[in-house]
Every structure is written in structure tokens, then in C-alpha cells.
């Protein structure tokens, strides 16, 4: 599920949640490292690239385990000025 909202500080929050094997507590700090993967055929670049893109736009990206079966990746980015 993808959810977007604007917070009270005028930033955009994008939450992406899925079901799967979840995040173990010991791996949560590693998932944004390049070449880290939990998949046998994974390349380990997807979250590292996403993290870099979000940070280059002044935002933050983090993982939030919501239940054992559901995990969320949340991005918070500043809004650009709206065009009139």
C-alpha cells in the first residue's frame, strides 16, 4: 500500500507498506547499505539508491516495522513552492 500526506510542517510523507518476511531487529540498520540483501538473488542496491535520492532532495528515508508481517518504508521530503 502506498500512502501520501502533507504533514503540519509542510513536508510530504510517503509510506510504502508491504507484507513479507519482515525486518529482524539486527538487520534494520543495514538495509540501506549498498549490496546488503536478504534475497538469494538480490543485488542489494534498491534501498541504497532510494536512500541516496531522498537525502539529495533534503529528505529522510527510514524503515518502520509495523507488525511481524508488515513493514513500512517512509520518506519525508520538503515541499517545493507551489506554482500559481
Short mmCIF file of N, CA and C in Angstrom, two decimals, residues 3-71:
data_model
loop_
_atom_site.label_atom_id
_atom_site.label_comp_id
_atom_site.label_asym_id
_atom_site.label_seq_id
_atom_site.Cartn_x
_atom_site.Cartn_y
_atom_site.Cartn_z
N UNK A 3 0.86 5.36 0.57
CA UNK A 3 0.06 6.42 1.17
C UNK A 3 0.88 7.71 1.17
N UNK A 4 0.26 8.81 0.78
CA UNK A 4 0.94 10.10 0.82
C UNK A 4 0.11 11.07 1.64
N UNK A 5 0.80 11.99 2.29
CA UNK A 5 0.13 13.04 3.05
C UNK A 5 1.10 14.19 3.28
N UNK A 6 0.55 15.34 3.53
CA UNK A 6 1.36 16.52 3.86
C UNK A 6 1.26 16.71 5.37
N UNK A 7 2.41 16.84 6.03
CA UNK A 7 2.37 17.00 7.48
C UNK A 7 2.25 18.47 7.87
N UNK A 8 2.19 18.73 9.16
CA UNK A 8 1.97 20.09 9.64
C UNK A 8 3.14 21.03 9.36
N UNK A 9 4.33 20.47 9.06
CA UNK A 9 5.49 21.28 8.73
C UNK A 9 5.61 21.55 7.23
N UNK A 10 4.61 21.10 6.45
CA UNK A 10 4.64 21.31 5.02
C UNK A 10 5.50 20.33 4.27
N UNK A 11 5.84 19.22 4.89
CA UNK A 11 6.62 18.19 4.23
C UNK A 11 5.69 17.10 3.72
N UNK A 12 6.14 16.40 2.70
CA UNK A 12 5.37 15.30 2.13
C UNK A 12 5.88 14.00 2.76
N UNK A 13 4.95 13.21 3.26
CA UNK A 13 5.28 11.90 3.83
C UNK A 13 4.73 10.84 2.88
N UNK A 14 5.62 9.98 2.42
CA UNK A 14 5.24 8.87 1.55
C UNK A 14 5.54 7.59 2.30
N UNK A 15 4.51 6.77 2.51
CA UNK A 15 4.68 5.50 3.21
C UNK A 15 4.39 4.37 2.23
N UNK A 16 5.29 3.42 2.16
CA UNK A 16 5.10 2.23 1.33
C UNK A 16 5.14 1.03 2.26
N UNK A 17 4.04 0.29 2.32
CA UNK A 17 3.95 -0.87 3.19
C UNK A 17 3.74 -2.12 2.36
N UNK A 18 4.33 -3.22 2.80
CA UNK A 18 4.11 -4.49 2.13
C UNK A 18 4.12 -5.62 3.14
N UNK A 19 3.75 -6.78 2.68
CA UNK A 19 3.81 -7.96 3.53
C UNK A 19 4.97 -8.81 3.06
N UNK A 20 5.56 -9.50 3.95
CA UNK A 20 6.71 -10.32 3.59
C UNK A 20 7.33 -10.89 4.84
N UNK A 21 8.62 -11.16 4.76
CA UNK A 21 9.31 -11.78 5.88
C UNK A 21 9.57 -10.81 7.02
N UNK A 22 9.42 -9.54 6.79
CA UNK A 22 9.62 -8.54 7.83
C UNK A 22 11.09 -8.21 8.04
N UNK A 23 11.35 -7.37 9.03
CA UNK A 23 12.71 -6.93 9.34
C UNK A 23 13.11 -7.47 10.70
N UNK A 24 14.25 -8.10 10.77
CA UNK A 24 14.75 -8.50 12.07
C UNK A 24 15.45 -7.31 12.69
N UNK A 25 15.40 -7.21 14.00
CA UNK A 25 15.97 -6.05 14.70
C UNK A 25 17.45 -5.86 14.37
N UNK A 26 18.19 -6.93 14.22
CA UNK A 26 19.62 -6.83 13.95
C UNK A 26 19.96 -6.35 12.56
N UNK A 27 19.03 -6.44 11.63
CA UNK A 27 19.28 -6.05 10.24
C UNK A 27 18.77 -4.66 9.90
N UNK A 28 17.97 -4.08 10.76
CA UNK A 28 17.33 -2.80 10.45
C UNK A 28 18.33 -1.70 10.11
N UNK A 29 19.49 -1.69 10.75
CA UNK A 29 20.49 -0.65 10.49
C UNK A 29 21.27 -0.90 9.20
N UNK A 30 21.19 -2.12 8.66
CA UNK A 30 21.99 -2.47 7.49
C UNK A 30 21.24 -2.33 6.17
N UNK A 31 19.92 -2.25 6.20
CA UNK A 31 19.16 -2.38 4.96
C UNK A 31 19.40 -1.28 3.94
N UNK A 32 19.93 -0.14 4.36
CA UNK A 32 20.20 0.94 3.42
C UNK A 32 21.65 0.93 2.93
N UNK A 33 22.44 -0.05 3.38
CA UNK A 33 23.82 -0.18 2.91
C UNK A 33 23.84 -0.81 1.52
N UNK A 34 24.73 -0.29 0.68
CA UNK A 34 24.87 -0.86 -0.67
C UNK A 34 25.30 -2.32 -0.57
N UNK A 35 24.71 -3.14 -1.40
CA UNK A 35 24.98 -4.57 -1.54
C UNK A 35 24.44 -5.43 -0.39
N UNK A 36 23.70 -4.83 0.55
CA UNK A 36 23.07 -5.65 1.59
C UNK A 36 21.76 -6.19 1.03
N UNK A 37 21.55 -7.48 1.15
CA UNK A 37 20.32 -8.09 0.67
C UNK A 37 19.93 -9.27 1.55
N UNK A 38 18.66 -9.54 1.59
CA UNK A 38 18.15 -10.72 2.29
C UNK A 38 17.66 -11.75 1.29
N UNK A 39 17.78 -11.44 0.00
CA UNK A 39 17.28 -12.32 -1.06
C UNK A 39 18.45 -13.09 -1.69
N UNK A 40 18.25 -14.37 -2.01
CA UNK A 40 19.33 -15.16 -2.61
C UNK A 40 19.86 -14.56 -3.91
N UNK A 41 19.00 -13.97 -4.72
CA UNK A 41 19.42 -13.39 -5.99
C UNK A 41 19.39 -11.87 -5.98
N UNK A 42 19.31 -11.28 -4.80
CA UNK A 42 19.21 -9.82 -4.70
C UNK A 42 20.53 -9.13 -4.93
N UNK A 43 20.45 -7.93 -5.46
CA UNK A 43 21.65 -7.14 -5.70
C UNK A 43 21.99 -6.20 -4.56
N UNK A 44 20.98 -5.87 -3.74
CA UNK A 44 21.23 -5.02 -2.60
C UNK A 44 21.43 -3.56 -2.91
N UNK A 45 20.90 -3.09 -4.02
CA UNK A 45 21.09 -1.69 -4.38
C UNK A 45 19.83 -0.84 -4.28
N UNK A 46 18.65 -1.45 -4.31
CA UNK A 46 17.40 -0.69 -4.37
C UNK A 46 17.21 0.30 -3.24
N UNK A 47 17.33 -0.15 -2.01
CA UNK A 47 17.13 0.77 -0.88
C UNK A 47 18.28 1.75 -0.73
N UNK A 48 19.50 1.33 -1.07
CA UNK A 48 20.64 2.25 -1.01
C UNK A 48 20.45 3.41 -1.98
N UNK A 49 20.00 3.10 -3.19
CA UNK A 49 19.77 4.15 -4.19
C UNK A 49 18.60 5.04 -3.77
N UNK A 50 17.52 4.44 -3.29
CA UNK A 50 16.37 5.22 -2.83
C UNK A 50 16.78 6.17 -1.71
N UNK A 51 17.55 5.67 -0.77
CA UNK A 51 18.02 6.48 0.37
C UNK A 51 18.83 7.67 -0.13
N UNK A 52 19.72 7.44 -1.08
CA UNK A 52 20.56 8.50 -1.62
C UNK A 52 19.73 9.56 -2.34
N UNK A 53 18.75 9.13 -3.12
CA UNK A 53 17.89 10.08 -3.86
C UNK A 53 17.10 10.95 -2.90
N UNK A 54 16.48 10.33 -1.90
CA UNK A 54 15.66 11.07 -0.94
C UNK A 54 16.53 12.08 -0.19
N UNK A 55 17.70 11.65 0.29
CA UNK A 55 18.58 12.57 1.02
C UNK A 55 19.08 13.71 0.14
N UNK A 56 19.32 13.46 -1.15
CA UNK A 56 19.81 14.52 -2.04
C UNK A 56 18.76 15.60 -2.26
N UNK A 57 17.50 15.28 -1.96
CA UNK A 57 16.41 16.26 -2.06
C UNK A 57 16.04 16.84 -0.70
N UNK A 58 16.90 16.64 0.30
CA UNK A 58 16.67 17.21 1.62
C UNK A 58 15.71 16.42 2.48
N UNK A 59 15.46 15.17 2.12
CA UNK A 59 14.52 14.34 2.87
C UNK A 59 15.20 13.27 3.69
N UNK A 60 14.38 12.43 4.31
CA UNK A 60 14.85 11.29 5.11
C UNK A 60 14.10 10.05 4.66
N UNK A 61 14.73 8.91 4.80
CA UNK A 61 14.10 7.63 4.48
C UNK A 61 14.44 6.66 5.59
N UNK A 62 13.43 5.99 6.13
CA UNK A 62 13.67 5.02 7.19
C UNK A 62 12.67 3.89 7.10
N UNK A 63 12.98 2.81 7.79
CA UNK A 63 12.10 1.65 7.83
C UNK A 63 11.43 1.61 9.19
N UNK A 64 10.19 1.18 9.18
CA UNK A 64 9.42 1.10 10.41
C UNK A 64 8.64 -0.21 10.42
N UNK A 65 9.07 -1.18 11.23
CA UNK A 65 8.29 -2.42 11.30
C UNK A 65 6.97 -2.14 12.02
N UNK A 66 5.85 -2.42 11.35
CA UNK A 66 4.55 -2.14 11.96
C UNK A 66 3.97 -3.38 12.63
N UNK A 67 4.20 -4.55 12.05
CA UNK A 67 3.87 -5.83 12.67
C UNK A 67 4.91 -6.82 12.19
N UNK A 68 4.82 -8.06 12.61
CA UNK A 68 5.79 -9.05 12.15
C UNK A 68 5.67 -9.30 10.66
N UNK A 69 4.47 -9.17 10.08
CA UNK A 69 4.27 -9.47 8.67
C UNK A 69 4.31 -8.25 7.77
N UNK A 70 4.19 -7.08 8.33
CA UNK A 70 4.11 -5.86 7.53
C UNK A 70 5.28 -4.95 7.88
N UNK A 71 5.88 -4.40 6.85
CA UNK A 71 6.94 -3.41 7.08
C UNK A 71 6.61 -2.17 6.26
#
